[in-house]
mmCIF file of N, CA and C in Angstrom:
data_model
loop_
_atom_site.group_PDB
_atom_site.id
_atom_site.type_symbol
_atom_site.label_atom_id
_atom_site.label_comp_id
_atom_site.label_asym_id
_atom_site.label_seq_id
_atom_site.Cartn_x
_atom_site.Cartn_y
_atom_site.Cartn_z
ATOM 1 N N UNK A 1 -61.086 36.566 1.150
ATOM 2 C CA UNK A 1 -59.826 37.273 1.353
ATOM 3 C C UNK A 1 -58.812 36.343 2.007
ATOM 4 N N UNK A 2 -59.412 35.676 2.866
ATOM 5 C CA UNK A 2 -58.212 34.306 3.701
ATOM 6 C C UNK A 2 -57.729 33.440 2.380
ATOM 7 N N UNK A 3 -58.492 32.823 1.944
ATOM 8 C CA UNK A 3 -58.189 32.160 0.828
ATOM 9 C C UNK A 3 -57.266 32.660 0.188
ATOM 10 N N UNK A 4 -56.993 33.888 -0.548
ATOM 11 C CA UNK A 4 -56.406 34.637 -1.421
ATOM 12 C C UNK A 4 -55.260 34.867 -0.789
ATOM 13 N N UNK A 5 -55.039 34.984 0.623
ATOM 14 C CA UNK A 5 -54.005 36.060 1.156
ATOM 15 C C UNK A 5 -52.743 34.153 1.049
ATOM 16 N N UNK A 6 -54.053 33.116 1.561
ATOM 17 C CA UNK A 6 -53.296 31.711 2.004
ATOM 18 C C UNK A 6 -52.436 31.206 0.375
ATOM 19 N N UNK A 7 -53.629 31.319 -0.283
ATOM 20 C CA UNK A 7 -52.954 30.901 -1.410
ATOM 21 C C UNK A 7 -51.991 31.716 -1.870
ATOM 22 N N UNK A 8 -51.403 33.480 -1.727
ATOM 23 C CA UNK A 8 -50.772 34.108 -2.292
ATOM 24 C C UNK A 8 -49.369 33.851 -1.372
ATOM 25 N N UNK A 9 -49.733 33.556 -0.221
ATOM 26 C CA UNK A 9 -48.106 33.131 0.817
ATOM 27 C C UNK A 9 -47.944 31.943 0.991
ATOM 28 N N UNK A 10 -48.356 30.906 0.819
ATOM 29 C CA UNK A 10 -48.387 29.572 0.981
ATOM 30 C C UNK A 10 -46.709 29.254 -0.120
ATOM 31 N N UNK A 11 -46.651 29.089 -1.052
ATOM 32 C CA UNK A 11 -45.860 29.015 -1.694
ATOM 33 C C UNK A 11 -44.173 29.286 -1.378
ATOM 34 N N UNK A 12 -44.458 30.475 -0.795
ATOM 35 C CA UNK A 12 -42.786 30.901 -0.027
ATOM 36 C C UNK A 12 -42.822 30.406 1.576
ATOM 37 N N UNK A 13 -43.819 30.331 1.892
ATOM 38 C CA UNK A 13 -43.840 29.762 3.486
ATOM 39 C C UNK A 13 -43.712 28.432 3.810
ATOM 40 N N UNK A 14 -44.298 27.339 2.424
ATOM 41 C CA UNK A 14 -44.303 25.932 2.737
ATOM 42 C C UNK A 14 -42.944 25.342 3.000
ATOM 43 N N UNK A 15 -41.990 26.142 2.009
ATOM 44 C CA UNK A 15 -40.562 25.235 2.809
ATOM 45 C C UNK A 15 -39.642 25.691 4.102
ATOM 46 N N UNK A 16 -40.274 27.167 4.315
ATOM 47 C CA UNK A 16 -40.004 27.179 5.957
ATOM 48 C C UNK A 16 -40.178 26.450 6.392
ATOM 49 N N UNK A 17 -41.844 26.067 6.527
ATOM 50 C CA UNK A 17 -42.072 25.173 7.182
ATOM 51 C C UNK A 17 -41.862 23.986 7.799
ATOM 52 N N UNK A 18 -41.143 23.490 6.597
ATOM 53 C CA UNK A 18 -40.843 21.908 6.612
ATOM 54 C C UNK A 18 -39.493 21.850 7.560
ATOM 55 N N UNK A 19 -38.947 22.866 7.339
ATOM 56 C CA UNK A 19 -37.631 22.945 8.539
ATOM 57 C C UNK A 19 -37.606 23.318 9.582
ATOM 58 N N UNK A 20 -38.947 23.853 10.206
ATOM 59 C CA UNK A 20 -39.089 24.591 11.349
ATOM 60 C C UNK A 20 -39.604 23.409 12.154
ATOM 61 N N UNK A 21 -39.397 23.515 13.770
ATOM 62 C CA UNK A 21 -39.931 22.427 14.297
ATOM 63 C C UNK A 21 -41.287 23.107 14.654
ATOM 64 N N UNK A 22 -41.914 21.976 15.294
ATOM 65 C CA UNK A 22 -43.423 22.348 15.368
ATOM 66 C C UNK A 22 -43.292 23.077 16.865
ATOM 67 N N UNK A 23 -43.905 24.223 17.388
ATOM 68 C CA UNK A 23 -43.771 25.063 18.197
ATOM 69 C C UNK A 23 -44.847 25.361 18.985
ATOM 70 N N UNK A 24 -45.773 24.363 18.194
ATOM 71 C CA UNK A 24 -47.122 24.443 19.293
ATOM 72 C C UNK A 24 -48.076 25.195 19.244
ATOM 73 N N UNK A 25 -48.227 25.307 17.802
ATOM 74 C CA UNK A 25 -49.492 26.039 17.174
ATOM 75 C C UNK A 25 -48.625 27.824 17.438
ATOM 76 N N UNK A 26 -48.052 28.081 16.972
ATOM 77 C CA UNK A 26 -47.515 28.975 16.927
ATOM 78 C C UNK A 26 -46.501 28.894 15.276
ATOM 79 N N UNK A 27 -46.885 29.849 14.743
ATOM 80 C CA UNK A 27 -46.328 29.594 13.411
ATOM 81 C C UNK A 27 -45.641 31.238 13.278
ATOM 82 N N UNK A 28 -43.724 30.847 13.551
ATOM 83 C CA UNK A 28 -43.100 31.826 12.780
ATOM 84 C C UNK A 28 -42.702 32.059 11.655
ATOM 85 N N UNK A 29 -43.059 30.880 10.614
ATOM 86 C CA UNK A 29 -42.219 31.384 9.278
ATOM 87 C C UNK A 29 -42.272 32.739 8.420
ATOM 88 N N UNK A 30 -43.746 33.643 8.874
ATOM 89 C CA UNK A 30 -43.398 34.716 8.265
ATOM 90 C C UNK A 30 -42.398 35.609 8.861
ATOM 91 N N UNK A 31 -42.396 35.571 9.948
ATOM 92 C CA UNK A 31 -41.137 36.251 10.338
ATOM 93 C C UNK A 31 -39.645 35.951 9.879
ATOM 94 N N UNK A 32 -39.759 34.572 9.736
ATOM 95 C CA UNK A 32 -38.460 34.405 9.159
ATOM 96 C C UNK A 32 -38.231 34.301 7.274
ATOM 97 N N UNK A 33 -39.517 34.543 6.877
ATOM 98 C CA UNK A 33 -39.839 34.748 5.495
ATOM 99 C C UNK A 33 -39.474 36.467 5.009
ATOM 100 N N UNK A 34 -39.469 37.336 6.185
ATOM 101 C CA UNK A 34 -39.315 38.081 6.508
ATOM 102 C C UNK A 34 -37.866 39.062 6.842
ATOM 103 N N UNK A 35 -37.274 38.039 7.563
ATOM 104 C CA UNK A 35 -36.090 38.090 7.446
ATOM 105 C C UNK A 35 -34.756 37.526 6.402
ATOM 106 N N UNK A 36 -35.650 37.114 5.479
ATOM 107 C CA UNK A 36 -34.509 36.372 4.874
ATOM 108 C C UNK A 36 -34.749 37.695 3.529
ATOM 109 N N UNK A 37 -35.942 38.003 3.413
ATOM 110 C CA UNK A 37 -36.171 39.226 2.585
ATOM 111 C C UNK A 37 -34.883 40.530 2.647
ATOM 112 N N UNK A 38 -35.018 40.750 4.292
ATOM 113 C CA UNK A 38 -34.378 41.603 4.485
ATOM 114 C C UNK A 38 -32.750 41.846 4.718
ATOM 115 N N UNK A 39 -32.099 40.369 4.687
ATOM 116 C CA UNK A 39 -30.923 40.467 4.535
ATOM 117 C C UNK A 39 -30.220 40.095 3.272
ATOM 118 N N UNK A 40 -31.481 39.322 2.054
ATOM 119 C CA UNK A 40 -31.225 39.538 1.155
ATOM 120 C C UNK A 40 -31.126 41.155 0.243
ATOM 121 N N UNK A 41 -31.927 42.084 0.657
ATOM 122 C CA UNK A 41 -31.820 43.397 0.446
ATOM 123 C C UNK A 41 -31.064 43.975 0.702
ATOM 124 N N UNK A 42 -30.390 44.062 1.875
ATOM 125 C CA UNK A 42 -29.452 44.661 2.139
ATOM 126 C C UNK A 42 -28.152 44.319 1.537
ATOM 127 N N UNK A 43 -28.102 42.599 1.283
ATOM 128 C CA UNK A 43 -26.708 42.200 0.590
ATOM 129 C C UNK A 43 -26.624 42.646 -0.969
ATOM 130 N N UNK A 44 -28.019 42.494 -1.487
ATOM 131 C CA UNK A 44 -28.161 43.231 -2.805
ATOM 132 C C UNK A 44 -27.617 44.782 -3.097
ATOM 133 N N UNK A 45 -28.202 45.499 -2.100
ATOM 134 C CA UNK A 45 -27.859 46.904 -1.786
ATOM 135 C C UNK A 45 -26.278 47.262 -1.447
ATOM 136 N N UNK A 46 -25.746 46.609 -0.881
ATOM 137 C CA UNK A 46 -24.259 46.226 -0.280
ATOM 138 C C UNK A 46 -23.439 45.771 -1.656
ATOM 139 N N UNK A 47 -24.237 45.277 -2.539
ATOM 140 C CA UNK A 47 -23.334 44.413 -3.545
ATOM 141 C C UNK A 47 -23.498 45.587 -4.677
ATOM 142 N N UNK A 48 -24.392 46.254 -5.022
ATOM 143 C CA UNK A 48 -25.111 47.378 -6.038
ATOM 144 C C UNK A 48 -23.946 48.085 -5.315
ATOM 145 N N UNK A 49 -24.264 48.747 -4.337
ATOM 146 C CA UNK A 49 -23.025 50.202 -3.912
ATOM 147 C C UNK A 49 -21.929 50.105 -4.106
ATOM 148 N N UNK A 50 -21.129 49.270 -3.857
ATOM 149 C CA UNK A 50 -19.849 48.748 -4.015
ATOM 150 C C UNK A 50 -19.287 48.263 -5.823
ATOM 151 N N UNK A 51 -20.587 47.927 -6.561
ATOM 152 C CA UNK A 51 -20.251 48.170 -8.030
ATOM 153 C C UNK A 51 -20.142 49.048 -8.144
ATOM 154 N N UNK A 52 -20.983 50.377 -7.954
ATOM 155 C CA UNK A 52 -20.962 51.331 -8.559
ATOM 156 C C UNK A 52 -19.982 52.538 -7.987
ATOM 157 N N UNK A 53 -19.575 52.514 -7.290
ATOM 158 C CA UNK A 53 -18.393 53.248 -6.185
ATOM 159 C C UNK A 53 -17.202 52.447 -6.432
#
């Protein structure tokens, strides 16, 4: 299941990574993998309402 979950997020997390500084064995990129989700949604949602209105 580690394997699967690493290999299924690895892909969107590796270039966080590369821009994040190292923090000392502490790894936020899902959070910020996370956040970039969510303000892309909302701008999508923001951009959809405003076509259609």
């Amino acid at each position: 299941v580690g394997n699967m979950l690493f290999r299924l997020t690895e892909p969107a997390l590796r270039p966080i990574r590369r821009f994040m500084p190292d923090l000392g064995g502490i790894d936020i990129s899902p959070i910020i993998l996370l956040l970039i989700i969510f303000f892309i949604r909302q701008f999508l949602l923001t951009t959809v309402v405003s076509l259609v209105v």
